Short mmCIF file of the C-alpha atoms (twelve columns), coordinates in Angstrom:
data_MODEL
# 
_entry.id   MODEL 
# 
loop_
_atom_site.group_PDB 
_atom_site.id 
_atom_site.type_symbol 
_atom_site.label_atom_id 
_atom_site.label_alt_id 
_atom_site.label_comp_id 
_atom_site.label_asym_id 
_atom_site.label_seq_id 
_atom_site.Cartn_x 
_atom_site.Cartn_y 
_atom_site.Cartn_z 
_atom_site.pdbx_PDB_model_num 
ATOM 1   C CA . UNK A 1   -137.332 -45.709 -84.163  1 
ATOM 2   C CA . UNK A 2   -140.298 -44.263 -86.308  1 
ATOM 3   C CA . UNK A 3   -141.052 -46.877 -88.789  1 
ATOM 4   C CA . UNK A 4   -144.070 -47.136 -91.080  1 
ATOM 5   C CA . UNK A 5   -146.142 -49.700 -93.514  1 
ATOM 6   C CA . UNK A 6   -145.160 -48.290 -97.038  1 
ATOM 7   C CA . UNK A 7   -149.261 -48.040 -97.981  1 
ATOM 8   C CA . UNK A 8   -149.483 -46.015 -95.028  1 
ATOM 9   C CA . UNK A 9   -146.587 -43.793 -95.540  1 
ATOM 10  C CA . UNK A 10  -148.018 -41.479 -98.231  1 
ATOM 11  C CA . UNK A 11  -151.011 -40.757 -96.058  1 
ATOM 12  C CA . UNK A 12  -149.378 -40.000 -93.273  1 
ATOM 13  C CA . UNK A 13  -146.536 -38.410 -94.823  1 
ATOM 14  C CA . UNK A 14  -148.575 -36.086 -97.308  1 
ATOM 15  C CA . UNK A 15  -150.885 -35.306 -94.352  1 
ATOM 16  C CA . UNK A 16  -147.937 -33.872 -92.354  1 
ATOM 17  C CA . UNK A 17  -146.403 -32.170 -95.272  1 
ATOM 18  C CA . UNK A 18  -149.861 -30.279 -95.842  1 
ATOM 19  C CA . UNK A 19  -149.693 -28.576 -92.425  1 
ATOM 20  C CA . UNK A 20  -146.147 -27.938 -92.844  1 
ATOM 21  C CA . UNK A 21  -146.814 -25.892 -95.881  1 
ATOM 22  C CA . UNK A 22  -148.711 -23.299 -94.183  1 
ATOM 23  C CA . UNK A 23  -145.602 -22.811 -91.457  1 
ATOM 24  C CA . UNK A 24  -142.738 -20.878 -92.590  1 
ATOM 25  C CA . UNK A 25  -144.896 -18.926 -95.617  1 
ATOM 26  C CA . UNK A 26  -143.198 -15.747 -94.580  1 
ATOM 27  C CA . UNK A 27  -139.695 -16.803 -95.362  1 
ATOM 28  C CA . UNK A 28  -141.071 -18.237 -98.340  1 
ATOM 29  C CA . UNK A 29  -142.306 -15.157 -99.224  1 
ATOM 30  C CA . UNK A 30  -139.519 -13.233 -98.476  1 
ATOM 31  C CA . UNK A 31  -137.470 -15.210 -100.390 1 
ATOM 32  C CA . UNK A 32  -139.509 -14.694 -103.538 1 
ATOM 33  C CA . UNK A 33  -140.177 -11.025 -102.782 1 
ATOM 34  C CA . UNK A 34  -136.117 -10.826 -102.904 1 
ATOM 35  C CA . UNK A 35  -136.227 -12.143 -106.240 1 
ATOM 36  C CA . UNK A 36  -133.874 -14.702 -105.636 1 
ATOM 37  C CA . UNK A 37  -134.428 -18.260 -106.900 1 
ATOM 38  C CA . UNK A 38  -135.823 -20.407 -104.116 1 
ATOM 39  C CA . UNK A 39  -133.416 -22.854 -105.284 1 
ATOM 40  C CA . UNK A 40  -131.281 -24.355 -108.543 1 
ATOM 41  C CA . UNK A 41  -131.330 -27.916 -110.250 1 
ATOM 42  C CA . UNK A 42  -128.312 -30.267 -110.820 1 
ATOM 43  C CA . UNK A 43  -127.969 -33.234 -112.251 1 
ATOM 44  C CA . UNK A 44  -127.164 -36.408 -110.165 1 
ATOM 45  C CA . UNK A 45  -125.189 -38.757 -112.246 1 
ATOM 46  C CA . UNK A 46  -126.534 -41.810 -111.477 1 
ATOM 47  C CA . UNK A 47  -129.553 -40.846 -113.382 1 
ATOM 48  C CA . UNK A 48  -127.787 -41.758 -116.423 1 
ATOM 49  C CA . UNK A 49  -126.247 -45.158 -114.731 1 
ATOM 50  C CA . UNK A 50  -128.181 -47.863 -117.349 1 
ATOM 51  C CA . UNK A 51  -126.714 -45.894 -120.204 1 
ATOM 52  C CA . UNK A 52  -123.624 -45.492 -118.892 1 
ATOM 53  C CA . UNK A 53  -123.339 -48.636 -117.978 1 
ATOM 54  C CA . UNK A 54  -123.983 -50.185 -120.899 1 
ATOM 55  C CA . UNK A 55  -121.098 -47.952 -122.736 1 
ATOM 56  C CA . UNK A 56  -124.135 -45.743 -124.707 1 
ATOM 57  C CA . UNK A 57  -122.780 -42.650 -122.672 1 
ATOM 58  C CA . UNK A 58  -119.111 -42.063 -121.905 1 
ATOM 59  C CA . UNK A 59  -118.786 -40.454 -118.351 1 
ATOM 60  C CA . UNK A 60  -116.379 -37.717 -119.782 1 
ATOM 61  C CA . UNK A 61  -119.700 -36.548 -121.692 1 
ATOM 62  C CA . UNK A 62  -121.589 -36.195 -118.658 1 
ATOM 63  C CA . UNK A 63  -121.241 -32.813 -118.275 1 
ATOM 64  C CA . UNK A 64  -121.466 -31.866 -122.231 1 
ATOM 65  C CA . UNK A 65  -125.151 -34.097 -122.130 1 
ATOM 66  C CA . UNK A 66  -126.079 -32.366 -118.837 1 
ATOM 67  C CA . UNK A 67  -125.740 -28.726 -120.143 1 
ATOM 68  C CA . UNK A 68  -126.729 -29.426 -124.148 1 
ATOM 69  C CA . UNK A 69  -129.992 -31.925 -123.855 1 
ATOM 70  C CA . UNK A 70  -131.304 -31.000 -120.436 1 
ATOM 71  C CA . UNK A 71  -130.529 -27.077 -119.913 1 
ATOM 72  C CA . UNK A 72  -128.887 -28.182 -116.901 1 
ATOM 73  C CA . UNK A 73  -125.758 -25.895 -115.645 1 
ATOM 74  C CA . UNK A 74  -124.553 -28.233 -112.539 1 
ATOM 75  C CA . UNK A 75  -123.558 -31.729 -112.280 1 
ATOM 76  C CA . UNK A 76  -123.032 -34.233 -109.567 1 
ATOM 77  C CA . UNK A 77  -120.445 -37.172 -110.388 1 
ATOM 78  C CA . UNK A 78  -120.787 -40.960 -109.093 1 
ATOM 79  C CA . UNK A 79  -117.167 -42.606 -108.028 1 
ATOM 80  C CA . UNK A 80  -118.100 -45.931 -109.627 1 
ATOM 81  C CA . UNK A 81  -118.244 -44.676 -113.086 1 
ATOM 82  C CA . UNK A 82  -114.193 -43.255 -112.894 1 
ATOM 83  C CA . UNK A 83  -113.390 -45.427 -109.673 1 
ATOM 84  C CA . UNK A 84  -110.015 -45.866 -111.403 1 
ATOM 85  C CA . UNK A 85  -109.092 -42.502 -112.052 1 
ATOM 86  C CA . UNK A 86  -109.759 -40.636 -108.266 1 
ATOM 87  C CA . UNK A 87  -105.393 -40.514 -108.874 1 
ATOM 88  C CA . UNK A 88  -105.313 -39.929 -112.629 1 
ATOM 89  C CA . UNK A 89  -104.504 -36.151 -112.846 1 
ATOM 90  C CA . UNK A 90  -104.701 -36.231 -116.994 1 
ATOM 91  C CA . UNK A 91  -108.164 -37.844 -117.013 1 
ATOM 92  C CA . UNK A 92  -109.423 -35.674 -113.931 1 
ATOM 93  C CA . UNK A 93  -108.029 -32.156 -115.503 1 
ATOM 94  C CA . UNK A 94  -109.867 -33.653 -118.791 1 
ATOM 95  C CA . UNK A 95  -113.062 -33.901 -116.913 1 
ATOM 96  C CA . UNK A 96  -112.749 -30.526 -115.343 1 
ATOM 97  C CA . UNK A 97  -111.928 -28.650 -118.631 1 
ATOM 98  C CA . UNK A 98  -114.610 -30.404 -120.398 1 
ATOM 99  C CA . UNK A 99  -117.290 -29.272 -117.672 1 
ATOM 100 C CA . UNK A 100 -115.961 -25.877 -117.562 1 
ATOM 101 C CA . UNK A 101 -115.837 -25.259 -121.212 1 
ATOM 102 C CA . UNK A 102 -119.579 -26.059 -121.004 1 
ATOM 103 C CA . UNK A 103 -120.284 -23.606 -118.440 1 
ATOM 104 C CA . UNK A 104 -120.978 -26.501 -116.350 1 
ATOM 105 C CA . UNK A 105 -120.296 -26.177 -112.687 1 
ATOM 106 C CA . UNK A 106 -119.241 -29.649 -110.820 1 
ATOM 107 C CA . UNK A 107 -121.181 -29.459 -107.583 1 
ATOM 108 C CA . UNK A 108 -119.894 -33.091 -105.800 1 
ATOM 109 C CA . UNK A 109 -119.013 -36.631 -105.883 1 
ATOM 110 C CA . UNK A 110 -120.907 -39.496 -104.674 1 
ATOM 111 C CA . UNK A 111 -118.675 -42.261 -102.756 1 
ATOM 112 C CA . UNK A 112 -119.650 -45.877 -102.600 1 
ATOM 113 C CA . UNK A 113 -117.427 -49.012 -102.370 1 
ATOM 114 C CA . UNK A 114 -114.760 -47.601 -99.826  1 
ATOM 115 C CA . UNK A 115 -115.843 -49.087 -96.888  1 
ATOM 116 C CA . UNK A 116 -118.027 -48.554 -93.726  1 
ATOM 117 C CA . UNK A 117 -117.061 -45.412 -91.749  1 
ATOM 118 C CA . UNK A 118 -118.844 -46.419 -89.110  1 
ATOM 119 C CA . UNK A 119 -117.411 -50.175 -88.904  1 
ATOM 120 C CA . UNK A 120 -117.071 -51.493 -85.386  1 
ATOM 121 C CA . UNK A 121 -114.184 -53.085 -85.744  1 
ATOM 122 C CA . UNK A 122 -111.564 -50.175 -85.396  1 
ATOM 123 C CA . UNK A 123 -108.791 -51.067 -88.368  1 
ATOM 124 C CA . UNK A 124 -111.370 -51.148 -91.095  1 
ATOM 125 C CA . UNK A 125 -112.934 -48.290 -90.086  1 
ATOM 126 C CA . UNK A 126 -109.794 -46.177 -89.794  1 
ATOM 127 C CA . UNK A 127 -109.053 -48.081 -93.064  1 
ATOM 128 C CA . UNK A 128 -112.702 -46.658 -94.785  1 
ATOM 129 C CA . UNK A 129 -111.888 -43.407 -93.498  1 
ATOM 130 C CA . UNK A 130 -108.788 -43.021 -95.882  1 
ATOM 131 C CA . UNK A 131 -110.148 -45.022 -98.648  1 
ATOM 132 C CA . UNK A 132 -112.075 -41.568 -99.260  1 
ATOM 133 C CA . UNK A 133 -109.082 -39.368 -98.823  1 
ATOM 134 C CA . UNK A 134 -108.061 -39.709 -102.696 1 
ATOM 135 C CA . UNK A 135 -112.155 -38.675 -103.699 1 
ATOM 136 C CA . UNK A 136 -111.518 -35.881 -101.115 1 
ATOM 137 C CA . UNK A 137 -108.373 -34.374 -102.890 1 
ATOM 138 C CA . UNK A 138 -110.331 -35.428 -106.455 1 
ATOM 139 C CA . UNK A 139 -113.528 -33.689 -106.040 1 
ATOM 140 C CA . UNK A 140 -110.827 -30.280 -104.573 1 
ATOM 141 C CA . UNK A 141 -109.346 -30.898 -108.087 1 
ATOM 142 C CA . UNK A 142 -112.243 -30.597 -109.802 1 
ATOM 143 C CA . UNK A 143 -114.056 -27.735 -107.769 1 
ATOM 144 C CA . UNK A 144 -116.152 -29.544 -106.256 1 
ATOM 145 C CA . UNK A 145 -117.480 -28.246 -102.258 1 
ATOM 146 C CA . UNK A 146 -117.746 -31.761 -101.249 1 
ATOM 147 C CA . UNK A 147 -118.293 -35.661 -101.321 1 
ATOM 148 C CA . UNK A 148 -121.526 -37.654 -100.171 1 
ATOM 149 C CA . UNK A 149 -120.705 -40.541 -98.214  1 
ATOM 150 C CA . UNK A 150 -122.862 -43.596 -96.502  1 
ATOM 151 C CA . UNK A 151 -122.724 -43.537 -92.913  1 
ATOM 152 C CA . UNK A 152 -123.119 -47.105 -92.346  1 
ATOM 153 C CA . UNK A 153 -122.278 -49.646 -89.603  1 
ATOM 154 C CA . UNK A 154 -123.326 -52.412 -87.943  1 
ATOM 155 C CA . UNK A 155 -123.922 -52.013 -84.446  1 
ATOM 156 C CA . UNK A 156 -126.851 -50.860 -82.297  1 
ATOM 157 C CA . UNK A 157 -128.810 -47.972 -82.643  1 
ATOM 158 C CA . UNK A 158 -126.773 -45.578 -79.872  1 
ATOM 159 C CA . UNK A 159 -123.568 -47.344 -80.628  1 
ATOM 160 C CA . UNK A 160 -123.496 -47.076 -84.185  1 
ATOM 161 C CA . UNK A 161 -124.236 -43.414 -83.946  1 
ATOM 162 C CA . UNK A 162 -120.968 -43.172 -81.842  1 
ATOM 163 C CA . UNK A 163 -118.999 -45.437 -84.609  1 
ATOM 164 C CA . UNK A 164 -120.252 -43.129 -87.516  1 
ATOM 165 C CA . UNK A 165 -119.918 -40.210 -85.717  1 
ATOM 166 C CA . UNK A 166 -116.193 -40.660 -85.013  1 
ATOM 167 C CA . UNK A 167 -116.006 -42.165 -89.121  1 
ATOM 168 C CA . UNK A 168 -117.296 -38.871 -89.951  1 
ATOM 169 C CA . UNK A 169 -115.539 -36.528 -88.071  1 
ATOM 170 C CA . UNK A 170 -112.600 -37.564 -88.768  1 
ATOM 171 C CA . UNK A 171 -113.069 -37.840 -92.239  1 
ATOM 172 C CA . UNK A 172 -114.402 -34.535 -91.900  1 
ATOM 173 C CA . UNK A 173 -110.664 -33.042 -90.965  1 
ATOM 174 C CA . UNK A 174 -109.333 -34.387 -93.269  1 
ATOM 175 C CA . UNK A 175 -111.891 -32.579 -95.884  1 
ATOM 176 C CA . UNK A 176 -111.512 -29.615 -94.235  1 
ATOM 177 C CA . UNK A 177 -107.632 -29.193 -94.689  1 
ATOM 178 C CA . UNK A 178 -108.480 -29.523 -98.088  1 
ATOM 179 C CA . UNK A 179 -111.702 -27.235 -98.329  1 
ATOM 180 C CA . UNK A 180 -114.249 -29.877 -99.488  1 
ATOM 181 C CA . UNK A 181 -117.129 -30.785 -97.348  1 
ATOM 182 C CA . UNK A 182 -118.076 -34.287 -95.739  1 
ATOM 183 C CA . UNK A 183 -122.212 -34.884 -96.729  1 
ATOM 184 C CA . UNK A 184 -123.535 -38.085 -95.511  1 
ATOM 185 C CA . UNK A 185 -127.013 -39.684 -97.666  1 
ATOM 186 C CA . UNK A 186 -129.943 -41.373 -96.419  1 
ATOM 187 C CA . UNK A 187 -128.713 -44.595 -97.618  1 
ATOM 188 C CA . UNK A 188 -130.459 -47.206 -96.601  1 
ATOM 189 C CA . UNK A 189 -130.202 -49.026 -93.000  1 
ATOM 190 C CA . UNK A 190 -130.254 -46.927 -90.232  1 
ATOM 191 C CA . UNK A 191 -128.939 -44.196 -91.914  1 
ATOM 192 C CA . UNK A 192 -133.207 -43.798 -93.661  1 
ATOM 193 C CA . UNK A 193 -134.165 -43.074 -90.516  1 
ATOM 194 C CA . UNK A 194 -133.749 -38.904 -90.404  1 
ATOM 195 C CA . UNK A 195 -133.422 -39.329 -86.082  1 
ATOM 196 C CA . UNK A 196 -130.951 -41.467 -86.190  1 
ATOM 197 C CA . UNK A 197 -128.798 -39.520 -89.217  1 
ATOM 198 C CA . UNK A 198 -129.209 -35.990 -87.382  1 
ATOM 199 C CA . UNK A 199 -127.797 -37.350 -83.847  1 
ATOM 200 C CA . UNK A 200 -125.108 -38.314 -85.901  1 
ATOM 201 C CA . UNK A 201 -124.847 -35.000 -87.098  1 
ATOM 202 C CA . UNK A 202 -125.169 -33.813 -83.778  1 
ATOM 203 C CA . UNK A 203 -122.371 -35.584 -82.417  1 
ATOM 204 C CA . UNK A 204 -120.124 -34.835 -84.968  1 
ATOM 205 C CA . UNK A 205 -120.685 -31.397 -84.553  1 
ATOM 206 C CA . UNK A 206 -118.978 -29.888 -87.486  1 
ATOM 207 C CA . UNK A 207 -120.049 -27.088 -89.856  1 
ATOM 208 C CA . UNK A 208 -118.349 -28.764 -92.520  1 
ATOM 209 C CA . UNK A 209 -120.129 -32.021 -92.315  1 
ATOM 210 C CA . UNK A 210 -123.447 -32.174 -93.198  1 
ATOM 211 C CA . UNK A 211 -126.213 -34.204 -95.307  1 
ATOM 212 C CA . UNK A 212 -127.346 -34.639 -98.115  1 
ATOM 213 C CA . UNK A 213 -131.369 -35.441 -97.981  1 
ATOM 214 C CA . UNK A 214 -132.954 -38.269 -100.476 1 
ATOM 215 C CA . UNK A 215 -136.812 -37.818 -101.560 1 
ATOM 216 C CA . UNK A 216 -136.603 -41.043 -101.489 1 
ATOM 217 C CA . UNK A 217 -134.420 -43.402 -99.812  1 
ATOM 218 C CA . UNK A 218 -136.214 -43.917 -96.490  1 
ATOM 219 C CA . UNK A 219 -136.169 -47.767 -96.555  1 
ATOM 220 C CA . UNK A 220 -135.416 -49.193 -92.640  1 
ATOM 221 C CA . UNK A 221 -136.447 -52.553 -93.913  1 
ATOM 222 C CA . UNK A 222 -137.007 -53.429 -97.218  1 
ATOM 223 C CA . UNK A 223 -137.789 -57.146 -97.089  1 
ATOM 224 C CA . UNK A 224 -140.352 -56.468 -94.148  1 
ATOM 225 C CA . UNK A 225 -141.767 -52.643 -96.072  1 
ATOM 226 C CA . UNK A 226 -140.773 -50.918 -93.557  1 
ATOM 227 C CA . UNK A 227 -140.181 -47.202 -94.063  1 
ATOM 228 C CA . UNK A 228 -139.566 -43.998 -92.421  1 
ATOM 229 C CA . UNK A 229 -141.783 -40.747 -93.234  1 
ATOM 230 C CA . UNK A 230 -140.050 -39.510 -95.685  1 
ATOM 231 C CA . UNK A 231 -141.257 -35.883 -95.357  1 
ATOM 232 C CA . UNK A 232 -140.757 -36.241 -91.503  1 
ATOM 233 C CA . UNK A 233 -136.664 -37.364 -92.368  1 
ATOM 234 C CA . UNK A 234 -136.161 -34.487 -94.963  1 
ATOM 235 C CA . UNK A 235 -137.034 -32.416 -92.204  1 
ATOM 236 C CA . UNK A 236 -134.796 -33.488 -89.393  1 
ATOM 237 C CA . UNK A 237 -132.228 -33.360 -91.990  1 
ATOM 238 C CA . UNK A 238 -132.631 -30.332 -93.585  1 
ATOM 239 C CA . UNK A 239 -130.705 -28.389 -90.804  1 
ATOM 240 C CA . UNK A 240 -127.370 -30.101 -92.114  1 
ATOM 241 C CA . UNK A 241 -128.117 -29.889 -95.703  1 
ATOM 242 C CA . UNK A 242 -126.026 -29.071 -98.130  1 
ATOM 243 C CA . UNK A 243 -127.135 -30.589 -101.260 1 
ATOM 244 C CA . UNK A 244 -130.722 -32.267 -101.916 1 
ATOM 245 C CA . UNK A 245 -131.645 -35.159 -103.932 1 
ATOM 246 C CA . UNK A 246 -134.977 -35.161 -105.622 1 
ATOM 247 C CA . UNK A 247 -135.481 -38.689 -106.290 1 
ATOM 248 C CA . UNK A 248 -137.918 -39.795 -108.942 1 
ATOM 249 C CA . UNK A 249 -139.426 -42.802 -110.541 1 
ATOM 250 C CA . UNK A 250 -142.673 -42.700 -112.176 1 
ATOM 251 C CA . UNK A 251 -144.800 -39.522 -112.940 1 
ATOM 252 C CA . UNK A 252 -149.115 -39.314 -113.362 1 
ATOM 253 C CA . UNK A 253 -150.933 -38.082 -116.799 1 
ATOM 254 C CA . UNK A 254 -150.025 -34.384 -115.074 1 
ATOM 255 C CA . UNK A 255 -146.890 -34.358 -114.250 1 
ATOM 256 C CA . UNK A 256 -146.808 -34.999 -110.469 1 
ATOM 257 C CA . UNK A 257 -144.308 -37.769 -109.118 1 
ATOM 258 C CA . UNK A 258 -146.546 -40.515 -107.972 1 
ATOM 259 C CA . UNK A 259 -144.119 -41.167 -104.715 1 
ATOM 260 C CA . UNK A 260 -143.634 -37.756 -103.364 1 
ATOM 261 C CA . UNK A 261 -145.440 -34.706 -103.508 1 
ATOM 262 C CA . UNK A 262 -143.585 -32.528 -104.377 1 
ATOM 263 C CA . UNK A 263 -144.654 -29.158 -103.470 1 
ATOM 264 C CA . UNK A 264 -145.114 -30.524 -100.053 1 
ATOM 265 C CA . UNK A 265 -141.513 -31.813 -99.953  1 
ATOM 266 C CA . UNK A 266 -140.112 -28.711 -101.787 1 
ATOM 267 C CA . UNK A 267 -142.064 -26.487 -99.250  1 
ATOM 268 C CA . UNK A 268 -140.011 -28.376 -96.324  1 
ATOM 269 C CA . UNK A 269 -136.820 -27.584 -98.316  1 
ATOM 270 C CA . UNK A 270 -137.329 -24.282 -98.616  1 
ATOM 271 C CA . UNK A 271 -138.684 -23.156 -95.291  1 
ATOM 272 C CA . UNK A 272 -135.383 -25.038 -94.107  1 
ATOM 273 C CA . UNK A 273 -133.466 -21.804 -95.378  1 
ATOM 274 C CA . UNK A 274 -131.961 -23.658 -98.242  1 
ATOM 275 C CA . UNK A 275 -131.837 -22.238 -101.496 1 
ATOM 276 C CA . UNK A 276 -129.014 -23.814 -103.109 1 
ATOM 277 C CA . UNK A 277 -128.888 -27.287 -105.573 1 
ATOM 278 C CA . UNK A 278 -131.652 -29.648 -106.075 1 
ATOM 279 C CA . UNK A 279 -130.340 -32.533 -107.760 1 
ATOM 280 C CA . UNK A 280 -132.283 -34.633 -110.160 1 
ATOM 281 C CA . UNK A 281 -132.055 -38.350 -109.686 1 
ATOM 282 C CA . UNK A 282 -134.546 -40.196 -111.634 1 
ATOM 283 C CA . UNK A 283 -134.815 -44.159 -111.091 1 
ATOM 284 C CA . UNK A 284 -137.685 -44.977 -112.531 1 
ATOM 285 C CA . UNK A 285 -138.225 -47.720 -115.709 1 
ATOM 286 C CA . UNK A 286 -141.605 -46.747 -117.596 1 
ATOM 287 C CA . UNK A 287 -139.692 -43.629 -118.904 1 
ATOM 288 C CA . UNK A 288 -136.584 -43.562 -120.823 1 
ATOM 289 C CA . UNK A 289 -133.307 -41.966 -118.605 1 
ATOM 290 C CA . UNK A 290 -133.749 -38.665 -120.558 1 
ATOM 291 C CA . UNK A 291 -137.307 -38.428 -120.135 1 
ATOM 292 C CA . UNK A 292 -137.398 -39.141 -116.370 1 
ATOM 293 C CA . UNK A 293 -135.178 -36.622 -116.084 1 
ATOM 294 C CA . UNK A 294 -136.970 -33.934 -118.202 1 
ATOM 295 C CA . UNK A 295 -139.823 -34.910 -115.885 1 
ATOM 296 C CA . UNK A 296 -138.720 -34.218 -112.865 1 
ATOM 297 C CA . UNK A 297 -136.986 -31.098 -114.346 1 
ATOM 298 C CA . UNK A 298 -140.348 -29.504 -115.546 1 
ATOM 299 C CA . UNK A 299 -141.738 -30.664 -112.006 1 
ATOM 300 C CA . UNK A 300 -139.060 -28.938 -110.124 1 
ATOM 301 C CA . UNK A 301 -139.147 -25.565 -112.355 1 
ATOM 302 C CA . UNK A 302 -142.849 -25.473 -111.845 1 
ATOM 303 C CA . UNK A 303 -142.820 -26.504 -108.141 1 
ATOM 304 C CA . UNK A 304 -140.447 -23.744 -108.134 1 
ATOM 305 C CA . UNK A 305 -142.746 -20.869 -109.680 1 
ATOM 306 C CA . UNK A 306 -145.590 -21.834 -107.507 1 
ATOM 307 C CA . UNK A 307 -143.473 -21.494 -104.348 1 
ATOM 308 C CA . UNK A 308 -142.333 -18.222 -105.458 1 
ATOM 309 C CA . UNK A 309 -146.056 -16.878 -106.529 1 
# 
């Protein structure tokens, strides 16, 4: 397991992602030269999570916010903030009207709260595994491609890669008789370190289950500051991806996230092949929710331009 001090992980990381940025400049190239955009931004939900949760925003205006204050044409939903209403066909055909009369395309949902899919013990996990079958059949309803899920469990390394694996997979037929994808997160646990998330992926061995790599959730260990590179774990998971998360907290006097670089990280996305969503998911506290996320828009569209000069 690849674990590192988090005042070492930047250099090391940034170092890496420098070299990597000269490999693969043909197909970044190509891309441009194509005239295709390298890639398009979302909007992650949970970047709007404090003002949501304090009943400022109304989830059903999610999509109406997303497309009038932030230019934004794609959203991706969080379970927790209509964890009620995964059965509620009225509220759920209210959601999807409102997004589509916005032009407003609704990308995925994020699961939490349903359980371990990679549980040991054999009842809950089955259990966990159809906890998500009324998200699966929600995000279909709404025209969504697919969920995010956690791939957690409790074992050791080789064994809980066996546990999530068979979670996963079979959560993954399900999905698939119902057209909507199975992505698993960098999540914290073992599931932040990108070796041990892409044997999973390995052994699951399923087109329609894939990941769904986080800038920024590579914490093994956060009580001892232990983290994995996370431009090394965007890599090994950028084979599977089918959605990206650009996580973001705080940003310097020019604009650059002070966590990740971004042009580094970007350059690893791209020279992955992937070219579809990048979804915004700022965290941070010294800027309001809206300005985070202007932030890391205006980072993105620019990281975007310079990738394609």
């Amino acid at each position: 397991m690849a674990s590192f001090n988090r005042r070492d992980f930047l250099k090391n990381g940034t170092a890496l992602a420098a070299g990597l940025s000269l490999f693969g400049s043909a197909s970044t190239s190509l891309m441009a030269a194509d005239k295709k955009p390298l890639y398009s931004v979302s909007l992650a939900e949970w970047s709007l999570h404090r003002a949501i949760k304090a009943g400022k925003i109304n989830h059903l205006d999610f999509a109406k916010i997303t497309k009038n204050d932030f230019d934004i044409d794609a959203v991706e939903y969080v379970n927790q903030f209509f964890k009620d209403q995964a059965k509620d066909t009225k509220y759920l055909t209210e959601m999807k009207n409102r997004a589509e009369g916005e032009g407003v395309k609704s990308l995925l949902i994020m699961i939490d709260g349903e359980g371990a899919l990679g549980d040991a013990d054999d009842a809950k996990r089955t259990q966990a595994i159809e906890n998500h079958y009324k998200w699966v059949e929600a995000a279909k309803f709404l025209g969504c491609h697919s969920i995010r899920v956690n791939a957690s469990s409790t074992s050791n390394y080789e064994e809980s890669q066996k546990l999530a694996a068979d979670g996963l997979g079979r959560l993954t037929e399900f999905g698939t008789e119902h057209g909507i994808g199975i992505i698993v997160e960098n999540h914290g646990g073992l599931s932040s370190n990108g070796a041990w998330l892409s044997g999973v992926m390995k052994l699951v061995d399923n087109k329609n289950c894939g990941t769904l790599p986080d800038f920024g959730n590579f914490a093994l260990n956060r009580e001892r500051d232990e983290w994995y590179d996370r431009y090394i774990g965007v890599r090994q998971l950028m084979p599977y991806a089918k959605a990206v998360s650009a996580k973001s907290h705080d940003f310097d006097e020019s604009g650059e996230e002070i966590n990740t670089d971004y042009y580094n990280m970007m350059k690893i996305v791209v020279d992955a092949g992937y070219n579809g969503y990048v979804g915004i998911e700022y965290e941070g506290a010294n800027l309001s929710e809206p300005e985070g996320i202007k932030a890391t828009k205006a980072l993105l569209d620019r990281v975007r331009d310079e990738l394609a000069g």
